[in-house]
CSV table of C-alpha atoms and ligand atoms in Angstrom, one decimal:
chain,number,residue,atom,x,y,z
V,1,MET,CA,7.8,26.3,-24.9
V,2,HIS,CA,10.6,27.1,-22.4
V,3,LYS,CA,12.9,24.2,-21.9
V,4,ASN,CA,15.6,24.2,-19.3
V,5,ALA,CA,18.6,23.9,-21.6
V,6,ALA,CA,20.8,21.8,-19.3
V,7,MET,CA,18.2,19.3,-18.3
V,8,GLN,CA,15.9,19.5,-21.3
V,9,LYS,CA,12.9,19.9,-19.0
V,10,THR,CA,9.9,22.2,-19.2
V,11,ASP,CA,9.3,24.8,-16.5
V,12,ILE,CA,5.8,24.3,-15.0
V,13,ALA,CA,5.4,28.1,-14.8
V,14,SER,CA,6.0,28.4,-18.6
V,15,LEU,CA,3.1,26.1,-19.2
V,16,GLY,CA,0.6,27.5,-16.6
V,17,GLU,CA,-1.7,25.5,-14.4
V,18,PHE,CA,-4.5,25.2,-17.0
V,19,ASN,CA,-2.3,23.8,-19.8
V,20,LEU,CA,-0.5,21.6,-17.3
V,21,ILE,CA,-3.7,19.9,-16.2
V,22,GLU,CA,-4.8,19.6,-19.9
V,23,ARG,CA,-1.5,18.0,-20.7
V,24,LEU,CA,-1.7,15.5,-17.8
V,25,ALA,CA,-5.3,14.8,-18.7
V,26,THR,CA,-4.3,13.6,-22.1
V,27,LEU,CA,-2.4,10.8,-20.4
V,28,VAL,CA,-5.6,9.2,-19.1
V,29,GLU,CA,-8.8,8.1,-20.7
V,30,CYS,CA,-12.0,7.2,-18.8
V,31,ALA,CA,-13.3,3.7,-19.4
V,32,GLN,CA,-15.5,2.9,-16.5
V,33,PRO,CA,-19.3,2.9,-17.2
V,34,SER,CA,-19.8,4.4,-13.7
V,35,THR,CA,-17.8,7.6,-14.7
V,36,VAL,CA,-20.3,10.1,-15.9
V,37,LYS,CA,-17.9,13.1,-16.0
V,38,GLY,CA,-14.1,13.0,-15.5
V,39,ILE,CA,-11.5,15.7,-15.6
V,40,GLY,CA,-12.6,19.1,-16.9
V,41,ASP,CA,-15.5,20.5,-14.8
V,42,ASP,CA,-15.7,21.7,-11.2
V,43,ALA,CA,-16.4,18.2,-10.0
V,44,ALA,CA,-16.4,14.7,-11.3
V,45,VAL,CA,-19.7,12.8,-11.6
V,46,VAL,CA,-20.0,9.1,-10.9
V,47,ARG,CA,-23.1,6.8,-10.8
V,48,TYR,CA,-23.5,3.4,-9.2
V,49,GLU,CA,-26.6,1.4,-9.6
V,50,GLN,CA,-27.7,-0.5,-6.5
V,51,ALA,CA,-24.4,-0.3,-4.7
V,52,GLU,CA,-22.9,1.6,-1.9
V,53,THR,CA,-20.2,4.2,-2.7
V,54,LEU,CA,-17.0,3.9,-0.8
V,55,VAL,CA,-14.5,6.8,-0.5
V,56,SER,CA,-11.0,6.8,1.0
V,57,THR,CA,-8.2,9.2,0.9
V,58,GLU,CA,-4.4,9.2,1.6
V,59,LEU,CA,-1.8,11.9,2.0
V,60,TRP,CA,1.8,11.4,0.9
V,61,LEU,CA,4.4,13.8,2.1
V,62,GLU,CA,8.0,14.0,0.7
V,63,GLY,CA,10.5,13.3,3.5
V,64,VAL,CA,7.8,11.6,5.6
V,65,HIS,CA,6.3,9.0,3.3
V,66,PHE,CA,8.7,8.9,0.5
V,67,ASP,CA,12.3,9.9,-0.4
V,68,LEU,CA,12.9,10.9,-3.9
V,69,THR,CA,16.7,10.2,-3.7
V,70,TYR,CA,15.8,6.5,-4.3
V,71,THR,CA,12.1,6.5,-5.4
V,72,PRO,CA,11.6,7.0,-9.1
V,73,LEU,CA,8.7,9.3,-9.8
V,74,LYS,CA,6.9,6.7,-11.9
V,75,HIS,CA,7.1,4.2,-9.1
V,76,LEU,CA,5.8,6.9,-6.7
V,77,GLY,CA,2.8,7.5,-8.9
V,78,TYR,CA,2.1,3.8,-9.1
V,79,LYS,CA,2.6,3.2,-5.4
V,80,THR,CA,0.3,6.0,-4.2
V,81,VAL,CA,-2.5,4.5,-6.3
V,82,VAL,CA,-1.9,1.0,-5.0
V,83,ALA,CA,-1.9,2.2,-1.4
V,84,GLY,CA,-5.1,4.1,-2.1
V,85,ILE,CA,-7.0,1.2,-3.7
V,86,SER,CA,-5.8,-1.3,-1.1
V,87,ASP,CA,-8.1,0.4,1.4
V,88,ILE,CA,-11.1,-0.1,-0.9
V,89,TYR,CA,-10.2,-3.8,-1.5
V,90,ALA,CA,-9.9,-4.2,2.3
V,91,MET,CA,-13.6,-3.4,2.5
V,92,ASN,CA,-14.3,-6.2,-0.1
V,93,ALA,CA,-15.2,-3.5,-2.6
V,94,THR,CA,-14.1,-2.5,-6.1
V,95,PRO,CA,-12.2,0.8,-6.7
V,96,ARG,CA,-13.4,2.5,-9.8
V,97,GLN,CA,-12.3,6.2,-9.8
V,98,ILE,CA,-9.3,8.1,-8.3
V,99,LEU,CA,-8.6,11.8,-7.8
V,100,LEU,CA,-5.0,12.9,-7.6
V,101,SER,CA,-3.9,16.1,-6.0
V,102,ILE,CA,-0.4,17.3,-6.2
V,103,GLY,CA,1.6,20.0,-4.4
V,104,VAL,CA,4.8,20.8,-6.4
V,105,SER,CA,7.8,22.9,-5.5
V,106,LYS,CA,10.0,24.8,-8.0
V,107,ARG,CA,12.5,21.9,-8.2
V,108,PHE,CA,10.0,19.9,-10.4
V,109,PHE,CA,9.4,20.2,-14.1
V,110,VAL,CA,6.5,19.2,-16.3
V,111,GLU,CA,8.3,16.0,-17.3
V,112,ASP,CA,8.5,15.1,-13.6
V,113,LEU,CA,4.8,15.3,-13.2
V,114,GLU,CA,4.4,13.3,-16.4
V,115,ALA,CA,6.6,10.6,-14.9
V,116,ILE,CA,4.3,10.4,-11.9
V,117,TYR,CA,1.3,10.2,-14.1
V,118,ALA,CA,2.9,7.5,-16.2
V,119,GLY,CA,3.0,5.4,-13.0
V,120,VAL,CA,-0.6,6.5,-12.2
V,121,LYS,CA,-1.7,5.5,-15.7
V,122,ALA,CA,-0.1,2.1,-15.4
V,123,ALA,CA,-1.9,1.4,-12.1
V,124,CYS,CA,-5.2,2.6,-13.6
V,125,ALA,CA,-4.8,0.3,-16.5
V,126,ARG,CA,-3.9,-2.7,-14.3
V,127,TYR,CA,-6.7,-2.2,-11.8
V,128,GLY,CA,-9.4,-0.8,-14.0
V,129,LEU,CA,-9.5,2.7,-12.6
V,130,ASP,CA,-10.5,6.1,-14.1
V,131,LEU,CA,-8.6,9.2,-13.1
V,132,VAL,CA,-11.5,11.7,-12.8
V,133,GLY,CA,-9.9,14.7,-11.2
V,134,GLY,CA,-7.6,16.3,-8.7
V,135,ASP,CA,-6.0,19.5,-7.8
V,136,THR,CA,-2.6,21.1,-8.6
V,137,ALA,CA,-0.9,23.7,-6.4
V,138,PRO,CA,2.6,25.1,-5.9
V,139,SER,CA,4.3,23.9,-2.7
V,140,MET,CA,7.0,25.6,-0.7
V,141,THR,CA,8.3,22.3,0.8
V,142,GLY,CA,8.8,19.6,-1.7
V,143,MET,CA,6.2,17.3,-3.1
V,144,THR,CA,2.9,16.3,-1.7
V,145,ILE,CA,0.5,13.8,-3.2
V,146,GLY,CA,-3.1,13.3,-2.1
V,147,ILE,CA,-5.0,10.3,-3.5
V,148,THR,CA,-8.7,9.9,-3.2
V,149,VAL,CA,-10.3,6.6,-4.3
V,150,ILE,CA,-14.0,6.0,-5.0
V,151,GLY,CA,-15.3,2.5,-5.2
V,152,GLU,CA,-18.5,0.5,-5.0
V,153,ALA,CA,-19.9,-2.7,-3.4
V,154,PRO,CA,-23.3,-4.2,-2.8
V,155,HIS,CA,-24.2,-3.3,0.8
V,156,ASP,CA,-24.3,-6.9,1.8
V,157,LYS,CA,-20.8,-7.6,0.5
V,158,ILE,CA,-19.0,-4.8,2.4
V,159,VAL,CA,-16.6,-6.2,5.0
V,160,TYR,CA,-15.9,-4.0,8.1
V,161,ARG,CA,-13.1,-4.3,10.6
V,162,SER,CA,-15.8,-5.0,13.2
V,163,GLY,CA,-17.3,-8.3,12.1
V,164,GLY,CA,-14.8,-10.7,13.6
V,165,LYS,CA,-16.1,-13.4,16.0
V,166,LYS,CA,-14.2,-15.0,18.8
V,167,THR,CA,-13.5,-18.3,17.2
V,168,ASP,CA,-12.7,-17.0,13.7
V,169,LEU,CA,-9.6,-17.9,11.9
V,170,LEU,CA,-7.1,-15.1,11.3
V,171,CYS,CA,-5.9,-15.2,7.7
V,172,LEU,CA,-3.2,-13.3,5.8
V,173,THR,CA,-2.3,-12.9,2.1
V,174,GLY,CA,1.2,-12.9,0.7
V,175,ASN,CA,4.1,-12.3,3.1
V,176,LEU,CA,5.4,-9.7,5.5
V,177,GLY,CA,8.4,-7.4,6.1
V,178,ALA,CA,9.7,-7.5,2.5
V,179,ALA,CA,9.0,-3.9,1.7
V,180,TYR,CA,10.5,-2.8,4.9
V,181,MET,CA,13.7,-4.7,4.1
V,182,GLY,CA,13.7,-3.2,0.6
V,183,LEU,CA,13.5,0.2,2.2
V,184,GLN,CA,16.5,-0.7,4.5
V,185,LEU,CA,18.5,-1.6,1.5
V,186,LEU,CA,17.6,1.6,-0.3
V,187,GLU,CA,18.5,3.6,2.8
V,188,ARG,CA,21.8,1.9,3.0
V,189,GLU,CA,22.5,2.8,-0.6
V,190,LYS,CA,21.6,6.4,0.1
V,191,ARG,CA,24.1,6.5,2.9
V,192,VAL,CA,26.8,5.2,0.6
V,193,PHE,CA,25.8,7.9,-1.9
V,194,GLU,CA,26.1,10.5,0.8
V,195,GLY,CA,29.5,9.2,1.8
V,196,HIS,CA,28.5,8.1,5.3
V,197,SER,CA,29.3,4.5,4.8
V,198,ARG,CA,32.1,2.6,3.0
V,199,LYS,CA,30.0,-0.4,2.4
V,200,GLN,CA,29.1,-0.9,-1.3
V,201,PRO,CA,25.4,-1.2,-2.2
V,202,GLN,CA,24.5,-4.6,-3.4
V,203,PHE,CA,21.1,-4.8,-5.1
V,204,GLN,CA,21.8,-8.1,-6.9
V,205,GLY,CA,19.8,-10.9,-5.4
V,206,PHE,CA,17.5,-8.5,-3.6
V,207,GLU,CA,15.2,-7.7,-6.6
V,208,TYR,CA,12.1,-9.1,-4.8
V,209,ILE,CA,12.3,-6.9,-1.6
V,210,LEU,CA,13.1,-3.8,-3.8
V,211,GLU,CA,10.1,-4.5,-5.9
V,212,ARG,CA,7.9,-4.9,-2.8
V,213,TYR,CA,8.9,-1.5,-1.6
V,214,LEU,CA,9.1,0.4,-4.9
V,215,LYS,CA,6.3,-1.3,-6.8
V,216,PRO,CA,3.8,-3.0,-4.5
V,217,GLU,CA,0.5,-4.5,-5.7
V,218,ALA,CA,-2.9,-4.4,-4.1
V,219,ARG,CA,-4.6,-7.8,-3.5
V,220,LYS,CA,-7.4,-7.5,-6.1
V,221,ASP,CA,-6.5,-11.1,-7.0
V,222,ILE,CA,-7.5,-12.4,-3.6
V,223,ILE,CA,-10.7,-10.3,-3.5
V,224,ASP,CA,-11.7,-11.7,-6.9
V,225,ALA,CA,-10.8,-15.3,-5.8
V,226,MET,CA,-12.9,-15.0,-2.6
V,227,ALA,CA,-15.8,-13.7,-4.6
V,228,ALA,CA,-15.5,-16.6,-7.1
V,229,ILE,CA,-15.8,-19.2,-4.3
V,230,ASN,CA,-18.4,-17.2,-2.4
V,231,LEU,CA,-16.2,-16.7,0.6
V,232,ARG,CA,-17.0,-13.5,2.4
V,233,PRO,CA,-14.6,-12.6,5.3
V,234,THR,CA,-16.3,-11.6,8.6
V,235,ALA,CA,-13.8,-8.8,9.1
V,236,MET,CA,-10.9,-7.4,7.0
V,237,ILE,CA,-8.2,-4.7,7.1
V,238,ASP,CA,-5.2,-4.1,4.9
V,239,VAL,CA,-1.7,-4.4,6.3
V,240,SER,CA,0.0,-1.1,5.6
V,241,ASP,CA,1.5,-0.2,9.0
V,242,GLY,CA,2.8,-3.6,10.2
V,243,LEU,CA,0.8,-6.7,11.2
V,244,ALA,CA,0.8,-6.0,14.9
V,245,SER,CA,-1.1,-2.7,14.7
V,246,GLU,CA,-3.5,-4.1,12.2
V,247,VAL,CA,-4.3,-7.1,14.3
V,248,LEU,CA,-5.0,-4.8,17.2
V,249,HIS,CA,-7.2,-2.6,15.1
V,250,LEU,CA,-9.2,-5.6,14.0
V,251,CYS,CA,-9.4,-6.9,17.5
V,252,ARG,CA,-10.5,-3.6,19.0
V,253,GLN,CA,-13.3,-3.1,16.4
V,254,SER,CA,-14.4,-6.7,16.6
V,255,GLN,CA,-14.2,-6.6,20.4
V,256,CYS,CA,-12.1,-9.7,20.4
V,257,GLY,CA,-8.6,-10.9,21.4
V,258,ALA,CA,-6.2,-12.8,19.2
V,259,ARG,CA,-3.5,-15.4,19.1
V,260,ILE,CA,-1.0,-15.4,16.2
V,261,TYR,CA,1.7,-18.0,15.9
V,262,LEU,CA,5.2,-16.9,15.1
V,263,GLU,CA,6.1,-20.0,13.0
V,264,ARG,CA,3.1,-19.3,10.8
V,265,LEU,CA,4.1,-15.8,9.9
V,266,PRO,CA,4.9,-15.8,6.1
V,267,ILE,CA,8.3,-14.2,5.5
V,268,ALA,CA,10.1,-14.5,2.2
V,269,ALA,CA,13.6,-16.0,1.9
V,270,GLU,CA,15.0,-12.7,0.6
V,271,THR,CA,13.5,-10.9,3.6
V,272,PHE,CA,15.4,-13.2,5.9
V,273,ARG,CA,18.6,-12.8,3.9
V,274,MET,CA,18.5,-9.0,4.1
V,275,ALA,CA,17.5,-9.1,7.7
V,276,ASP,CA,20.5,-11.3,8.4
V,277,GLU,CA,22.8,-9.1,6.4
V,278,ILE,CA,21.9,-5.9,8.3
V,279,GLN,CA,21.2,-7.7,11.6
V,280,ILE,CA,17.6,-6.8,12.0
V,281,ASP,CA,15.1,-9.4,13.3
V,282,ALA,CA,13.0,-10.5,10.3
V,283,VAL,CA,10.0,-11.1,12.6
V,284,THR,CA,10.2,-7.6,14.0
V,285,ALA,CA,10.1,-6.3,10.4
V,286,ALA,CA,7.1,-8.6,9.7
V,287,LEU,CA,5.3,-7.3,12.8
V,288,HIS,CA,6.1,-3.6,12.6
V,289,GLY,CA,7.5,-2.8,9.1
V,290,GLY,CA,5.1,-1.0,6.8
V,291,ASP,CA,4.1,-0.9,3.1
V,292,ASP,CA,3.1,-4.6,2.8
V,293,TYR,CA,-0.4,-3.9,1.3
V,294,GLU,CA,-1.5,-7.4,2.1
V,295,LEU,CA,-5.0,-8.3,3.5
V,296,LEU,CA,-5.6,-9.5,7.0
V,297,PHE,CA,-9.1,-11.1,7.4
V,298,THR,CA,-11.1,-13.4,9.5
V,299,VAL,CA,-13.4,-16.3,8.4
V,300,PRO,CA,-15.5,-18.7,10.5
V,301,LEU,CA,-13.9,-22.0,11.5
V,302,SER,CA,-16.4,-23.7,9.3
V,303,SER,CA,-14.7,-22.1,6.2
V,304,TYR,CA,-11.5,-23.9,7.0
V,305,ASP,CA,-11.8,-26.5,4.2
V,306,THR,CA,-12.8,-24.0,1.5
V,307,LEU,CA,-10.0,-21.8,2.6
V,308,ARG,CA,-7.4,-24.6,2.4
V,309,LYS,CA,-8.7,-26.1,-0.8
V,310,ASP,CA,-9.8,-23.2,-3.0
V,311,LEU,CA,-7.7,-20.2,-2.0
V,312,GLN,CA,-4.1,-19.8,-2.9
V,313,ASN,CA,-1.6,-17.5,-1.3
V,314,VAL,CA,-3.4,-17.2,2.0
V,315,ASP,CA,-2.0,-18.4,5.3
V,316,ILE,CA,-3.9,-19.0,8.5
V,317,ILE,CA,-1.7,-17.3,11.0
V,318,GLY,CA,-3.9,-17.6,14.1
V,319,HIS,CA,-7.4,-17.0,15.4
V,320,LEU,CA,-9.5,-14.6,17.3
V,321,CYS,CA,-10.5,-15.3,21.0
V,322,ASP,CA,-12.3,-13.6,23.8
V,323,ALA,CA,-11.4,-10.0,24.4
V,324,SER,CA,-10.4,-10.8,28.0
V,325,GLU,CA,-7.6,-13.0,26.7
V,326,GLY,CA,-5.8,-10.1,25.0
V,327,ALA,CA,-3.8,-10.1,21.8
V,328,PHE,CA,-0.6,-12.2,21.8
V,329,LEU,CA,2.1,-13.6,19.6
V,330,ILE,CA,2.9,-17.2,20.5
V,331,THR,CA,6.5,-18.3,20.0
V,332,PRO,CA,7.5,-21.9,19.0
V,333,ASP,CA,8.5,-22.6,22.6
V,334,ASN,CA,5.0,-21.5,23.7
V,335,GLN,CA,5.8,-18.1,25.2
V,336,ALA,CA,3.1,-15.4,24.8
V,337,VAL,CA,4.4,-12.0,23.7
V,338,GLU,CA,1.8,-9.2,23.9
V,339,LEU,CA,1.2,-7.5,20.6
V,340,ARG,CA,2.0,-3.8,20.6
V,341,ALA,CA,1.4,-1.3,17.9
V,342,GLN,CA,4.8,0.3,17.8
V,343,GLY,CA,5.4,1.6,14.4
V,344,TRP,CA,9.0,1.2,13.5
V,345,LYS,CA,10.7,4.5,12.8
V,346,LYS,CA,13.2,4.7,9.9
V,347,ASP,CA,16.2,5.8,11.9
V,348,GLU,CA,15.7,3.2,14.7
V,349,ALA,CA,16.8,0.6,12.2
V,350,ASP,CA,19.6,2.6,10.8
V,351,ALA,CA,22.3,1.6,13.3
I,1,ADP,P1,-10.9,24.4,-9.7
I,1,ADP,O1,-10.3,25.7,-9.8
I,1,ADP,O2,-12.4,24.3,-9.8
I,1,ADP,O3,-10.3,23.6,-8.6
I,1,ADP,P2,-9.0,23.2,-11.5
I,1,ADP,O4,-8.5,24.1,-12.5
I,1,ADP,O5,-8.1,23.0,-10.3
I,1,ADP,O6,-10.4,23.7,-11.1
I,1,ADP,O7,-9.3,21.8,-12.1
I,1,ADP,C1,-9.9,21.7,-13.4
I,1,ADP,C2,-10.1,20.2,-13.7
I,1,ADP,O8,-8.9,19.5,-13.7
I,1,ADP,C3,-11.0,19.5,-12.6
I,1,ADP,O9,-11.8,18.6,-13.2
I,1,ADP,C4,-10.0,18.9,-11.7
I,1,ADP,O10,-10.5,17.8,-11.0
I,1,ADP,C5,-8.9,18.5,-12.7
I,1,ADP,N1,-7.5,18.5,-12.1
I,1,ADP,C6,-6.9,19.5,-11.5
I,1,ADP,N2,-5.6,19.1,-11.1
I,1,ADP,C7,-5.5,17.8,-11.4
I,1,ADP,C8,-4.5,16.8,-11.3
I,1,ADP,N3,-3.4,17.0,-10.7
I,1,ADP,N4,-4.8,15.6,-11.7
I,1,ADP,C9,-6.0,15.3,-12.3
I,1,ADP,N5,-6.9,16.1,-12.5
I,1,ADP,C10,-6.7,17.4,-12.1
I,2,MG,MG1,-8.4,23.1,-8.3
């Protein structure tokens, strides 16, 4: 096998596409009863008894969705899977199979793909997923990863964005803005590396926000916990593009308005600390930063006691209301700020 002498890495061309796939396939083993046929034929075959099949797909482009100067390939593999299955959990369903498609340019070697697959494998093991296929192709412009997730749920368990009612409580798992702040920290370190800044990178004390960006988790735990206490949300969506835009999606599809209360927004201490250090408003990061992979859902008022008593790591951040009342953030001094879906672009926060 041809190894690149300097880097001790294997050229993809020297292996050929067929052998490459075979080598990657050895990294995974199918364990799900619903997987009838995994990697190796023209299509995978899955079987679900008495359940709906859910399918979701995501595209990750280098330079747009990830930056390999500070994202380890193993973490990238893990994160793409987490992002993919988060959408399935947001339907109150169980992800079972994934397909992973990769576009690779000449800068990458077999070992790089193996690093990505090590992350994919770790995510598959943690969440009980089979990798059942994908596609591999040369790319002219860096790396591209496509992740498709197949999942299942009984039809009466599926939760759509559209089921919210106007007196429902608006609930949120975990906390917001941490991944965005982790990204800001990594971007700052990158600028130091490129010589554009004299400030030294300081990762110590910021492990949590870095982990939230580089190795997020999907909220399988909350889906399981809600199933265990028989609590089925009326509407649900995962928070991947900032809370504000997800609240608006849920409102639009449920034909409701919403009130969320600023002092109820869960923000971690480290998120505040980083926000302070780089002079960004932590609440803005919570509302518009991405990559949280938390769940935003609604339950009827009558579920309040169950929610408080039997469900950990969930905050009630507000409630739905009549569509005519719009969607607003209420500040502690009782001002109403209209929610807007402005995604926050990377360089806007770079100042
Ligand atoms: P085809 O020419 O029919 O697309 P491929 O040679 O691309 O066939 O794929 C052969 C098998 O390997 C299929 O089962 C496919 O799903 C799987 N496969 C291809 N690329 C990947 C990949 N990057 N990760 C996982 N499985 C893959
Ligand atoms: Mg193919």
